[in-house]
Structure formats: structure tokens, C-alpha cells
Short mmCIF file of C-alpha atoms in Angstrom, two decimals:
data_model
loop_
_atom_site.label_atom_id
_atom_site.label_comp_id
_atom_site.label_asym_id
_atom_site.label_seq_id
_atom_site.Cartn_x
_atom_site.Cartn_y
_atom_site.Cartn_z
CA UNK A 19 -12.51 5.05 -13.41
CA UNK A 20 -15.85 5.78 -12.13
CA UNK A 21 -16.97 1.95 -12.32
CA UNK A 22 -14.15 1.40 -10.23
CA UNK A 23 -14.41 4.40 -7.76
CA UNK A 24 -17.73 3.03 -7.01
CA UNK A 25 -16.59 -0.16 -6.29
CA UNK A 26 -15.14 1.00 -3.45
CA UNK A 27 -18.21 2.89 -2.49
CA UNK A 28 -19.98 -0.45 -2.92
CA UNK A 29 -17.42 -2.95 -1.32
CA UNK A 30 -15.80 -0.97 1.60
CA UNK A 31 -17.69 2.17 2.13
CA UNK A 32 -19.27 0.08 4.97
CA UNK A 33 -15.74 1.13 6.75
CA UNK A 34 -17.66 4.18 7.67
CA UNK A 35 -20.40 2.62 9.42
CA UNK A 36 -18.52 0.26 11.56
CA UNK A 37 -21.15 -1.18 14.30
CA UNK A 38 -20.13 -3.24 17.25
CA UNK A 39 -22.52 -5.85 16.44
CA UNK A 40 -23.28 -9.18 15.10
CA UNK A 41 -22.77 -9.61 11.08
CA UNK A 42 -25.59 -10.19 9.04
CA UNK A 43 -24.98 -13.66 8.12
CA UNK A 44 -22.99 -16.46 8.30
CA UNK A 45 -20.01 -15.95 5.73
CA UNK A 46 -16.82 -16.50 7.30
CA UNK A 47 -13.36 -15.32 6.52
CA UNK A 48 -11.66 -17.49 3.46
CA UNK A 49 -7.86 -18.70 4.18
CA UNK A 50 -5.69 -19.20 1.40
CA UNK A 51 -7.31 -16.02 -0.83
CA UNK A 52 -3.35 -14.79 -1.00
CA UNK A 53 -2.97 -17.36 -3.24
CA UNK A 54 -6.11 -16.69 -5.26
CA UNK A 55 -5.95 -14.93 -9.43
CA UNK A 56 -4.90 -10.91 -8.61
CA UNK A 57 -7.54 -9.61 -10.63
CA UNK A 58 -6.40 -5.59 -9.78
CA UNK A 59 -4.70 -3.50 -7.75
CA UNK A 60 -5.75 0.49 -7.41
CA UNK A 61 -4.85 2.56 -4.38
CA UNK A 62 -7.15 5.34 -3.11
CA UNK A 63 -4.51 8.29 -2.12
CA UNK A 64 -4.75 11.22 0.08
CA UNK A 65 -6.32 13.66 -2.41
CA UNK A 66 -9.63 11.08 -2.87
CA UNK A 67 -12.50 12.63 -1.35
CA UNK A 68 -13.00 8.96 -0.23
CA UNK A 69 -9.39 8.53 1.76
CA UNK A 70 -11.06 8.95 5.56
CA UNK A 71 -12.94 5.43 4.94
CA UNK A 72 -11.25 3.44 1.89
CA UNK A 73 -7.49 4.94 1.79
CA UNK A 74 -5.35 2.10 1.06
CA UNK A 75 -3.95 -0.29 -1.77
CA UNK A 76 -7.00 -2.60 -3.02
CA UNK A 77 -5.62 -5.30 -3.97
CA UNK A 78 -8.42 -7.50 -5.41
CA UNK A 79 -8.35 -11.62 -5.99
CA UNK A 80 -10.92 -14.07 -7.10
CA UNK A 81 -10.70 -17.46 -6.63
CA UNK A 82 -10.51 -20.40 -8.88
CA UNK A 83 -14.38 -20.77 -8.96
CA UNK A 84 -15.21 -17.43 -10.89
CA UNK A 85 -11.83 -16.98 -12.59
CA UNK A 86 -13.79 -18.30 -16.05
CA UNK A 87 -16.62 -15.55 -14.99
CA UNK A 88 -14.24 -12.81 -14.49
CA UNK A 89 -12.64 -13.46 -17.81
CA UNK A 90 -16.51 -13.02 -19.28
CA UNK A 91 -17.35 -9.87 -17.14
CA UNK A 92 -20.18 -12.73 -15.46
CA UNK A 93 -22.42 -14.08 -14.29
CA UNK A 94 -20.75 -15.83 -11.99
CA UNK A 95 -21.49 -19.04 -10.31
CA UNK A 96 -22.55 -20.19 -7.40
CA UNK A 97 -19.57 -19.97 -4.82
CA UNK A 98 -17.24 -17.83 -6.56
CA UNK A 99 -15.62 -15.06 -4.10
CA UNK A 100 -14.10 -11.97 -4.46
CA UNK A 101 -11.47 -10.53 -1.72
CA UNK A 102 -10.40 -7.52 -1.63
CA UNK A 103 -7.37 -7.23 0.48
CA UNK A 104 -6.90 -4.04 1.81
CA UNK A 105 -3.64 -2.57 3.04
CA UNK A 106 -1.83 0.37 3.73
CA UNK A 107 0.37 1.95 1.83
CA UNK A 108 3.67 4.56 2.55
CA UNK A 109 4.95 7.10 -0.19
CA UNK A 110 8.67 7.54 -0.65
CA UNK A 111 10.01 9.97 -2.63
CA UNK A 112 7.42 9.92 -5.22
CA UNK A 113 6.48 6.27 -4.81
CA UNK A 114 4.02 4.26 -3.74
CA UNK A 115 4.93 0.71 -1.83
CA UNK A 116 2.71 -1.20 -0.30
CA UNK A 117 1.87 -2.12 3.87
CA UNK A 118 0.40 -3.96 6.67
CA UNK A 119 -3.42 -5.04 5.85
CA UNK A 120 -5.91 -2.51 7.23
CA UNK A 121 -9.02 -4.60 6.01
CA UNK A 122 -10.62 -7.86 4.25
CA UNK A 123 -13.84 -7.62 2.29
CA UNK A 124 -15.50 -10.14 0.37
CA UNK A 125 -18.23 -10.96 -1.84
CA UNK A 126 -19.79 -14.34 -2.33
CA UNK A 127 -22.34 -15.67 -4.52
CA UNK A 128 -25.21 -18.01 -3.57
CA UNK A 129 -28.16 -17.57 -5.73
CA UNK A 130 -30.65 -18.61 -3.31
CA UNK A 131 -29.06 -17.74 0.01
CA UNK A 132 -28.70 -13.95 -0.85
CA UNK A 133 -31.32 -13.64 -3.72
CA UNK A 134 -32.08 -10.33 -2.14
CA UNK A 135 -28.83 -8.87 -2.60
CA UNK A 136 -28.33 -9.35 -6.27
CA UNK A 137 -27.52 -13.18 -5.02
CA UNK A 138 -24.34 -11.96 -3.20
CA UNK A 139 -23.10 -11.68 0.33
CA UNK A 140 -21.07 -9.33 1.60
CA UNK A 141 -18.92 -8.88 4.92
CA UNK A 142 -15.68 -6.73 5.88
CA UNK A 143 -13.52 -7.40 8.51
CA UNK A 144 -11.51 -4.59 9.87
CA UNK A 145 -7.63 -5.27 10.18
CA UNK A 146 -8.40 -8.50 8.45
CA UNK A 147 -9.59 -9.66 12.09
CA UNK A 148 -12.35 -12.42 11.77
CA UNK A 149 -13.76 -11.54 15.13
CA UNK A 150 -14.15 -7.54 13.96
CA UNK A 151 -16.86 -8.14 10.93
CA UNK A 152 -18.78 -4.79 10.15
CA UNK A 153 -21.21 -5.75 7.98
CA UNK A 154 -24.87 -5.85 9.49
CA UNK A 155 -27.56 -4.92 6.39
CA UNK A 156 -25.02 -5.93 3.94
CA UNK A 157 -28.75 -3.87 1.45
CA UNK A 158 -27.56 -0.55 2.79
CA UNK A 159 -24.17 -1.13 3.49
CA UNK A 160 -23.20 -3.21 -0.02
CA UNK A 161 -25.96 -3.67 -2.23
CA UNK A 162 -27.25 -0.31 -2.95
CA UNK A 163 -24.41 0.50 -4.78
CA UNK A 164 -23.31 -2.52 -6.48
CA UNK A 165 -27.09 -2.24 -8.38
CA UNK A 166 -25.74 -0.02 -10.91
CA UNK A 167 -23.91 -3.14 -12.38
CA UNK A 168 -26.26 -5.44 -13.08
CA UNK A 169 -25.32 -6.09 -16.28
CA UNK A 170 -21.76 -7.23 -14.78
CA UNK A 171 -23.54 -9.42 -12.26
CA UNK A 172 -22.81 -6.35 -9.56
CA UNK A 173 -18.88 -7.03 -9.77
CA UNK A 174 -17.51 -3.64 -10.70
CA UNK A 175 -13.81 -5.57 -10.75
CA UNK A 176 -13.13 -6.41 -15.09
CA UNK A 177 -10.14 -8.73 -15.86
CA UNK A 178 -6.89 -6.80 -17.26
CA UNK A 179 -4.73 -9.13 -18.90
CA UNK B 105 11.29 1.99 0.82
CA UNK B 106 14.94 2.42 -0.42
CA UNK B 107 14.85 -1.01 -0.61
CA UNK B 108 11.83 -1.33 -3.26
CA UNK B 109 13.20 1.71 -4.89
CA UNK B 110 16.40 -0.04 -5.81
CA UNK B 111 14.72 -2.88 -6.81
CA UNK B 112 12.97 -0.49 -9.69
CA UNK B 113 16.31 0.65 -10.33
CA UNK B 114 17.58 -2.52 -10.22
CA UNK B 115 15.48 -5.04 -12.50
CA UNK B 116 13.45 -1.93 -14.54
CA UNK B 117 16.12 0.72 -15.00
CA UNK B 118 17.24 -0.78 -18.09
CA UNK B 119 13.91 1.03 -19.40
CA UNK B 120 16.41 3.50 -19.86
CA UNK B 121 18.83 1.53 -21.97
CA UNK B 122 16.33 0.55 -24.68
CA UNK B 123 18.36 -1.23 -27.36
CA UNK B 124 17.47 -2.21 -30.33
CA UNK B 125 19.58 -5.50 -30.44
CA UNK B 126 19.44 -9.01 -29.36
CA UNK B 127 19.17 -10.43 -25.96
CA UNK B 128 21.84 -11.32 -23.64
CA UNK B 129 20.80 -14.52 -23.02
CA UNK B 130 18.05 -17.11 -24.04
CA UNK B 131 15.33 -16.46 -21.51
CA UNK B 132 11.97 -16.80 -22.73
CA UNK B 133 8.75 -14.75 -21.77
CA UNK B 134 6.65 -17.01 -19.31
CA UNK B 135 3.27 -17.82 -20.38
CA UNK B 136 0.63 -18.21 -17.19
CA UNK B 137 2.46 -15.50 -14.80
CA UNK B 138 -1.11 -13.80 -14.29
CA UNK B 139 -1.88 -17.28 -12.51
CA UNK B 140 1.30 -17.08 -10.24
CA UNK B 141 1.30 -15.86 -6.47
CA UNK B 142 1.16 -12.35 -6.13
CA UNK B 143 3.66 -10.86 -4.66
CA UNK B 144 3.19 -7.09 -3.97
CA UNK B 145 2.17 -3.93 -6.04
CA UNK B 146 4.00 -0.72 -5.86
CA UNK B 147 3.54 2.00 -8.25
CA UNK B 148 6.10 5.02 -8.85
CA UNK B 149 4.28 8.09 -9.62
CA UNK B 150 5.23 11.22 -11.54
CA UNK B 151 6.72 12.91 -8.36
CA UNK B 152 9.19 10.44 -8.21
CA UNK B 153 12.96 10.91 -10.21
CA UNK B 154 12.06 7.79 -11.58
CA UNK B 155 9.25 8.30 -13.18
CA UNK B 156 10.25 8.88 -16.62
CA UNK B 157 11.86 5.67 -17.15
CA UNK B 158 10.14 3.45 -14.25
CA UNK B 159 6.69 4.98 -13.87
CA UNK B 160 3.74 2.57 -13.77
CA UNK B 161 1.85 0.20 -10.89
CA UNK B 162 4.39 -2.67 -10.74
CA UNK B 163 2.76 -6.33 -10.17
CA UNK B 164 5.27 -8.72 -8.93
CA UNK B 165 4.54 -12.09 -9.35
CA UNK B 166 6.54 -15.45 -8.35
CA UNK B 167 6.39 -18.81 -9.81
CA UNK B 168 5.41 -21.99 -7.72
CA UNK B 169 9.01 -23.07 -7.45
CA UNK B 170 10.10 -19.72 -5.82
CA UNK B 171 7.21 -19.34 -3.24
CA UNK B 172 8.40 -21.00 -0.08
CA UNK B 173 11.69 -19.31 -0.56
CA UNK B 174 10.00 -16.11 -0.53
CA UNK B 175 8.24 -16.71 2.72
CA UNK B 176 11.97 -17.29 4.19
CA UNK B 177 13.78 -14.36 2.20
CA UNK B 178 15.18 -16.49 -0.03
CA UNK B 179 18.13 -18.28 -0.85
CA UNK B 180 15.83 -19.24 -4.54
CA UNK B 181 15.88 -23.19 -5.98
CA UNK B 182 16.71 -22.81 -9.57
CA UNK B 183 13.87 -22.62 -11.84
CA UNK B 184 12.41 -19.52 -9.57
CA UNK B 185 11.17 -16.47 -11.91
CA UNK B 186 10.04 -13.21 -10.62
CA UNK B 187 7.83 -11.45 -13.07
CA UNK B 188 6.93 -7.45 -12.96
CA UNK B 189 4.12 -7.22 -14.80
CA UNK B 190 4.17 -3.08 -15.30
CA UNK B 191 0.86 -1.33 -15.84
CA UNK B 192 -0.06 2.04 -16.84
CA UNK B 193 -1.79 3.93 -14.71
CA UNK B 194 -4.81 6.69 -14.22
CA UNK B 195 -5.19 8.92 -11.64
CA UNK B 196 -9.11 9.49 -11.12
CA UNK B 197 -10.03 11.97 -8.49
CA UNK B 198 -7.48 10.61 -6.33
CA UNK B 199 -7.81 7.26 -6.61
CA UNK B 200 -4.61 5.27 -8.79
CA UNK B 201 -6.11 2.52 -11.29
CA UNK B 202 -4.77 0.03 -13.00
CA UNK B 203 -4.54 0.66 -17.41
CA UNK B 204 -2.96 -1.47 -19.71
CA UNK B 205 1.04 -3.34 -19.77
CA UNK B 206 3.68 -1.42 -20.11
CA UNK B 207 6.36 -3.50 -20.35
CA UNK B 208 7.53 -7.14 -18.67
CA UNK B 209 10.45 -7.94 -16.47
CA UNK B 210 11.80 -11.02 -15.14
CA UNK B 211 14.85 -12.59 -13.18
CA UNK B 212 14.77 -16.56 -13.20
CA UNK B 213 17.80 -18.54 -11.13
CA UNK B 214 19.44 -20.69 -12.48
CA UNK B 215 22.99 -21.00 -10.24
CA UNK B 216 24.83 -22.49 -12.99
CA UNK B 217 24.22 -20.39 -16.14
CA UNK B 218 24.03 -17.26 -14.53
CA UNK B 219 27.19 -17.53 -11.92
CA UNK B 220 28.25 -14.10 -13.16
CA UNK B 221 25.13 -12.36 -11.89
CA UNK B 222 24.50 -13.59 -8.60
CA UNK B 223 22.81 -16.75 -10.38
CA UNK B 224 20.08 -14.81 -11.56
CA UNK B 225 19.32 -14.22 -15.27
CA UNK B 226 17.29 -10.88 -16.13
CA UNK B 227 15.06 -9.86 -19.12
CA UNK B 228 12.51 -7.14 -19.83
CA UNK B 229 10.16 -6.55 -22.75
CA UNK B 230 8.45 -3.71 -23.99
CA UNK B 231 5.20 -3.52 -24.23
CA UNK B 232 5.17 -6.95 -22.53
CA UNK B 233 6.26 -7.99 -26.47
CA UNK B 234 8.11 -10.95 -26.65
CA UNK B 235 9.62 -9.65 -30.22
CA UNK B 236 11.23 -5.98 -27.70
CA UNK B 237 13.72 -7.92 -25.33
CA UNK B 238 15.67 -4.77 -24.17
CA UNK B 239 18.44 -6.33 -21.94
CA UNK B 240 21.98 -7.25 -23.61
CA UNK B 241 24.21 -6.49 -20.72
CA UNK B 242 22.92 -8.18 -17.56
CA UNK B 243 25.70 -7.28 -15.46
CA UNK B 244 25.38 -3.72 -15.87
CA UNK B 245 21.81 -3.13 -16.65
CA UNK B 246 20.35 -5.44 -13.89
CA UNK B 247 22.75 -7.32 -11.95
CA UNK B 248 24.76 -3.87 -10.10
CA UNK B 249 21.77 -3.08 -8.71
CA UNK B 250 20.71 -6.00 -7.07
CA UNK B 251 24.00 -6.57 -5.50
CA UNK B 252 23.63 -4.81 -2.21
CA UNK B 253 20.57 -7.85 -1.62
CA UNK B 254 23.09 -10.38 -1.70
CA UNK B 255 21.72 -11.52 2.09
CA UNK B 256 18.26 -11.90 0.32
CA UNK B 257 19.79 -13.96 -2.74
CA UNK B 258 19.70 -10.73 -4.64
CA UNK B 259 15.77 -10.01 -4.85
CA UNK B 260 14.36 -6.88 -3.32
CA UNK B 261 10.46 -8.10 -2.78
CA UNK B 262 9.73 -9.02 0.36
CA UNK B 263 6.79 -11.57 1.42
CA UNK B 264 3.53 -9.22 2.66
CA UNK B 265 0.89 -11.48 4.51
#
């Protein structure tokens, strides 16, 4: 639970620090990702101390190029992306159904490109909007907190059969 | 909501009706269903009446042949299968993740074979255990339910962008 509490933290907590600006590099928005493996779902509810900046149902997808990886808990090669498709959710009568998308955040590996960042980049778009990216030091904003899992190649995500 | 509800009801109520006896029909558990198109999640949580016999995050998955249909709200070629792939699930300082299967649940068309239940033939394992097939009365355990879908060819998921 914690691994994947901090995930968030890693991956989205840049919703809190939402700049007007630029992003920090070039990645742009995938298409087709709905079609992509569902690695997870998890849903951070009302009672999370984290609901102001990453309420929603995560739903989480790699595609085919670190499926193999994911299966292995990494590394992961060159190219592989993560997505995690972020949406709201409504709760009737006790259960929890899913909603429109609030967000889109990825991860993508090039070794080289983003050596400094564990060789990942990172970028969120808010309301899955490709012209409302948020990430601008994807170090602070990302990085920091995907360090602790190194030995997963930073992916917090693990495959659930 | 009432809509996704019923389709618990519908297609996982039979959780309820656990016999230990054959099958009603020959359907076999599909290998590969983690690969198909995710559909939606939904999970029903202890507050909700259902919980006892439906709780759990709910995957739904689609096969290749069903997918377009989906997109349109159906009418479904033959050879479509719906899988809910139900997962346990832990609540961590408000955040819902994903555990392990709790059980499997499919409908697959075939307009021919299954004439008597809207064309649609329904199975659910325990355990996701292809040796725990639970339903041996279609009609009533899965089929009443779905009937008030009949303008969506019986199935309660809905496509979510």
C-alpha cells in the first residue's frame, strides 16, 4: 500500500503545482494508450489525506514495449510508457463507478535523453488536454519521489495477474 | 449508477447462489483476457447492500470481436465475451488498491445457442478457478437481471473515453 500511495505522490502530486508554463521537454501525449495492458486500477477516496490533488480512479496501462518488463518488476527498455489515466469517480449507495477523465500522466523511458531522472520523463496533462501540460522540473515535481524504487527501475506500478 | 449496480446484480449476483454442481452450459474460461481492452473499473465497497456477495474492484474487460460494438452500445457480433475480472481490495489510508482475484465472470454471445437469454451465455468462477463454475441456471441467476438493457443488447458497461 505504501509503494503504491507513493506512486501517486511521485506520478501526479505535480497536480498541486500546476504552472502556466512551458513543459520541461518534448514528450507529447500518446493516442491509442486506452488500448494499452491495464496494469492496475486504485482510487484515492475522500478520506486520503492526498484527495485535494490526486482524488480520482488511477487507472494505470503500459504499453506493448514494457509489458515483458512489467511482468519482471524491470528494468525496462528504452521506449516503454506508462499512462496513468486519471478520472473521476461518483459513489452510489456504497459503490464506486467510474467518470469523465480529470488527468493524463505518463512516464517514458529513454536512457540517454533523461539519464538525470532515473532515465525517465515525466509530464501530466490536466483534463487529459495536450495543450494544459504541468510538468516543468519533472526532478522536483517526479523524480524525487520515484528514487525510493530504484530497485524497480522507479515504477512503483507491479503486475497483478 | 443504477445502471452499473444492476449490472453487479445482474452478471455477479449469482455469488450468492454458489452451487456445488455442474455448469449450465459449456463455456470455457478465456485464456489472455488481461490482454483485452479495458473496459471500466468499479468497485462496491462495504457500505454498499451488496457487499457481502459482490464486494471487490470489478475489471471489465472485452474481447477484440466485441470492441466496436461497445463504442456504439452494442447490438454484440457473436463471439463477443465480457470478462469481470473481480479483485480484492485494501483500503490504505484512504486510498482503494487493487489485491488478488476473487472470482471470474463472463457473458459471451452467441445468438443461436443462447436464444433463451437474450443470446448471451453467462459463467462465473470462484476464485477465478476454472474447476468452481457456479452458474447452472442462466435464466435466473444472470439473464433476469440484464433484461431491462435489452436497448443495449443486454450489457450494462458503457464505453468511457
Amino acid at each position: 500500500m505504501p509503494q503504491k500511495l507513493s506512486l501517486l505522490s511521485a506520478t501526479l502530486g505535480l497536480l498541486a503545482v500546476s504552472f502556466p508554463a512551458e513543459p520541461a521537454d518534448d514528450i507529447k501525449q500518446p493516442s491509442g494508450y486506452r488500448q494499452w495492458f491495464h496494469v492496475n486500477t486504485m482510487i484515492v477516496d475522500k478520506a486520503s489525506p492526498l484527495f485535494g490533488e490526486l482524488g480520482g480512479m488511477h487507472n494505470v496501462y503500459v504499453n506493448l514495449t514494457g509489458q515483458a518488463a512489467l511482468k519482471k518488476g524491470g528494468p525496462y527498455p528504452d521506449k516503454t510508457m506508462f499512462v496513468t489515466d486519471l478520472h473521476e469517480f461518483m459513489v452510489s449507495d456504497g459503490s464506486y463507478v467510474e467518470g469523465p477523465r480529470k488527468a493524463l500522466a505518463v512516464m517514458v523511458k529513454d536512457s540517454k535523453k533523461y539519464a538525470l531522472t532515473g532515465g525517465w520523463g515525466f509530464q501530466l496533462w490536466e483534463g487529459g488536454d495536450s495543450k494544459r501540460p504541468v510538468v516543468t522540473d519533472a526532478t522536483k515535481q517526479c523524480f524525487e519521489c520515484h528514487q525510493p524504487k530504484k530497485d524497480q527501475d522507479y515504477v512503483y506500478s507491479t503486475y497483478i495477474p
